XYZ file of C-alpha atoms in Angstrom:
220
model
C -101.306 142.823 -108.474
C -102.719 140.684 -105.666
C -101.241 137.409 -106.868
C -100.484 135.902 -103.446
C -103.813 136.959 -101.970
C -105.821 135.583 -104.889
C -103.904 132.311 -104.782
C -104.564 132.037 -101.027
C -108.242 132.847 -101.485
C -108.564 130.271 -104.281
C -107.025 127.653 -102.001
C -109.356 128.727 -99.189
C -112.385 128.175 -101.434
C -111.307 124.588 -102.089
C -110.718 123.983 -98.383
C -114.088 125.500 -97.503
C -115.905 123.348 -100.046
C -114.395 120.280 -98.387
C -114.845 121.300 -94.743
C -117.925 123.528 -94.501
C -121.621 123.191 -95.345
C -122.627 124.507 -98.781
C -123.954 127.808 -97.421
C -120.770 128.502 -95.449
C -118.549 127.580 -98.395
C -120.555 130.043 -100.497
C -119.507 132.821 -98.104
C -115.847 132.051 -98.832
C -116.578 131.986 -102.553
C -118.095 135.467 -102.246
C -114.983 136.738 -100.487
C -112.886 135.286 -103.311
C -115.067 137.084 -105.860
C -114.681 140.340 -103.901
C -110.895 140.063 -103.928
C -110.838 139.393 -107.676
C -112.977 142.509 -108.248
C -110.646 144.524 -106.037
C -107.680 143.245 -108.031
C -109.410 144.206 -111.289
C -109.970 147.716 -109.931
C -106.289 148.058 -108.970
C -105.024 146.743 -112.312
C -107.354 148.996 -114.307
C -106.336 152.110 -112.383
C -102.632 151.357 -112.543
C -102.792 150.573 -116.276
C -104.380 153.990 -116.742
C -101.576 155.624 -114.760
C -98.858 153.811 -116.684
C -100.300 154.918 -120.018
C -100.528 158.572 -118.983
C -97.685 160.288 -120.850
C -98.169 163.497 -118.839
C -96.854 161.851 -115.674
C -93.194 161.337 -114.853
C -92.028 158.328 -112.848
C -92.298 160.081 -109.470
C -95.815 161.276 -110.255
C -96.801 157.793 -111.413
C -95.527 156.321 -108.185
C -97.581 158.837 -106.176
C -100.689 157.978 -108.174
C -100.106 154.249 -107.755
C -99.817 154.751 -104.009
C -103.137 156.635 -103.963
C -104.802 153.760 -105.820
C -103.425 151.233 -103.326
C -104.581 153.370 -100.398
C -108.053 153.562 -101.955
C -107.968 149.786 -102.384
C -107.126 149.468 -98.682
C -110.228 151.456 -97.769
C -112.339 149.302 -100.078
C -110.881 146.233 -98.395
C -111.976 147.445 -94.956
C -115.525 147.907 -96.230
C -115.494 144.416 -97.723
C -114.241 142.952 -94.474
C -116.970 144.722 -92.505
C -119.593 143.376 -94.918
C -118.352 139.789 -95.153
C -117.185 138.858 -91.659
C -119.674 137.060 -89.431
C -119.165 138.950 -86.162
C -122.797 140.109 -86.021
C -124.065 136.565 -86.618
C -121.755 135.221 -83.920
C -123.080 137.801 -81.465
C -126.652 136.912 -82.401
C -126.008 133.193 -81.884
C -124.244 133.814 -78.569
C -127.252 135.818 -77.381
C -129.621 133.098 -78.553
C -127.413 130.545 -76.850
C -127.611 132.412 -73.538
C -131.405 132.739 -73.788
C -131.944 129.119 -74.776
C -129.629 127.800 -72.079
C -131.622 129.597 -69.423
C -135.070 128.594 -70.688
C -135.704 125.426 -68.766
C -137.573 124.016 -65.766
C -138.112 126.755 -63.164
C -139.825 124.640 -60.517
C -139.480 125.442 -56.825
C -137.859 122.052 -56.172
C -135.211 122.688 -58.790
C -134.550 126.150 -57.376
C -134.105 124.734 -53.865
C -131.758 122.008 -55.025
C -129.614 124.497 -56.925
C -129.519 126.845 -53.929
C -128.379 123.978 -51.726
C -125.506 123.295 -54.118
C -124.542 126.976 -54.112
C -124.630 127.046 -50.307
C -122.167 124.158 -50.224
C -119.858 125.945 -52.610
C -120.158 129.294 -50.823
C -116.763 130.803 -50.006
C -114.889 128.387 -52.249
C -112.543 130.250 -54.676
C -113.278 129.819 -58.374
C -109.928 128.088 -58.898
C -110.858 125.499 -56.288
C -114.293 124.937 -57.836
C -112.697 124.324 -61.210
C -110.012 122.127 -59.691
C -112.601 119.856 -58.048
C -115.431 119.998 -60.577
C -113.994 121.416 -63.818
C -114.076 118.171 -65.774
C -117.694 117.375 -64.973
C -118.721 120.990 -65.641
C -117.121 121.237 -69.056
C -118.308 117.766 -70.000
C -121.828 118.636 -68.855
C -122.074 115.389 -66.901
C -123.279 117.056 -63.677
C -126.317 119.064 -64.747
C -127.372 120.052 -61.252
C -123.981 121.569 -60.476
C -123.833 123.215 -63.904
C -127.280 124.784 -63.525
C -126.613 125.839 -59.928
C -123.533 127.800 -60.983
C -125.104 129.312 -64.103
C -128.314 130.277 -62.308
C -126.585 132.076 -59.441
C -128.260 135.465 -58.783
C -126.635 138.563 -60.351
C -123.827 139.788 -58.156
C -123.198 136.339 -56.695
C -121.501 134.702 -59.673
C -119.212 131.889 -58.611
C -116.902 131.866 -61.641
C -115.424 134.504 -64.013
C -117.632 135.683 -66.871
C -115.532 134.071 -69.598
C -115.785 130.710 -67.818
C -119.528 131.147 -67.338
C -119.903 131.836 -71.072
C -118.098 128.584 -71.880
C -120.375 126.727 -69.469
C -123.471 128.257 -71.081
C -122.252 126.821 -74.352
C -121.798 123.430 -72.703
C -125.384 123.569 -71.451
C -126.680 124.595 -74.858
C -124.787 121.727 -76.480
C -126.863 119.464 -74.226
C -130.192 121.271 -74.650
C -129.923 122.723 -78.170
C -127.002 121.078 -79.969
C -128.053 122.593 -83.299
C -127.435 126.137 -81.984
C -124.067 125.162 -80.536
C -123.072 123.488 -83.815
C -124.078 126.553 -85.853
C -122.121 128.832 -83.534
C -119.003 126.672 -83.790
C -119.245 126.545 -87.597
C -119.742 130.316 -87.796
C -116.741 130.981 -85.583
C -114.554 128.743 -87.740
C -115.874 130.422 -90.881
C -115.179 133.873 -89.464
C -111.602 132.896 -88.629
C -111.223 131.603 -92.185
C -112.495 134.879 -93.671
C -110.341 136.999 -91.352
C -107.240 135.091 -92.448
C -108.006 135.737 -96.128
C -108.490 139.463 -95.563
C -105.281 139.564 -93.507
C -103.330 138.142 -96.463
C -104.863 140.734 -98.810
C -104.073 143.602 -96.440
C -100.505 142.398 -95.995
C -99.956 142.291 -99.745
C -101.575 145.708 -100.258
C -99.415 147.242 -97.521
C -96.293 145.788 -99.132
C -97.199 147.204 -102.543
C -98.002 150.592 -101.045
C -94.674 150.769 -99.187
C -92.806 150.152 -102.431
C -94.322 153.362 -103.808
C -93.075 155.511 -100.924
C -89.990 157.666 -101.448
C -86.859 155.838 -100.192
C -86.532 158.278 -97.284
C -90.017 157.351 -96.024
C -89.787 153.596 -96.356
C -89.631 151.726 -93.019
C -86.372 149.976 -92.299
C -85.820 146.885 -90.192
C -83.324 147.653 -87.474
C -81.566 144.880 -85.602
């Protein structure tokens, strides 16, 4: 039943084997195996329905729809189990901790406070306009640390920008963590795309089993 989804997943496995480390590629291979098992479940159930002589065509269609709805619920469980959101969150937390674990000397604190005093009152857009390139390149560590180590309540940039800068600092201090986080994010996007294709195909099959009066129509 899931011909398009299986073909896409098979292609994704080949791409993953070429572009990801062995362990990450194995995660895609597991997703592919999950989809094949889901397809086997659907085919087995529908074959059973088709061979049931006690069901008329309308009843068979209703039963097929129930199977596809059950498959959709199974798919959500698979997605929850296979996506890497929890690992990404763990790495982001580790990244934040690691990026803050550095020299805490009084001299460093005073130098950072002096930088913050000079930037005091400057809008975040202006800070990024003047210093954005050096911040995101990590070439001005004092400025980067001064902004990231600002006391709570006195943040100088929006939280999403600060998170990006923490990653920049970690790429300097702990490049292996930053590299693992980037790989995991790419892998998660890959897995999400595969599950999206499966869901789209399942939804299409399920809609075909609805009575004509209940099928959605595209209105111009």
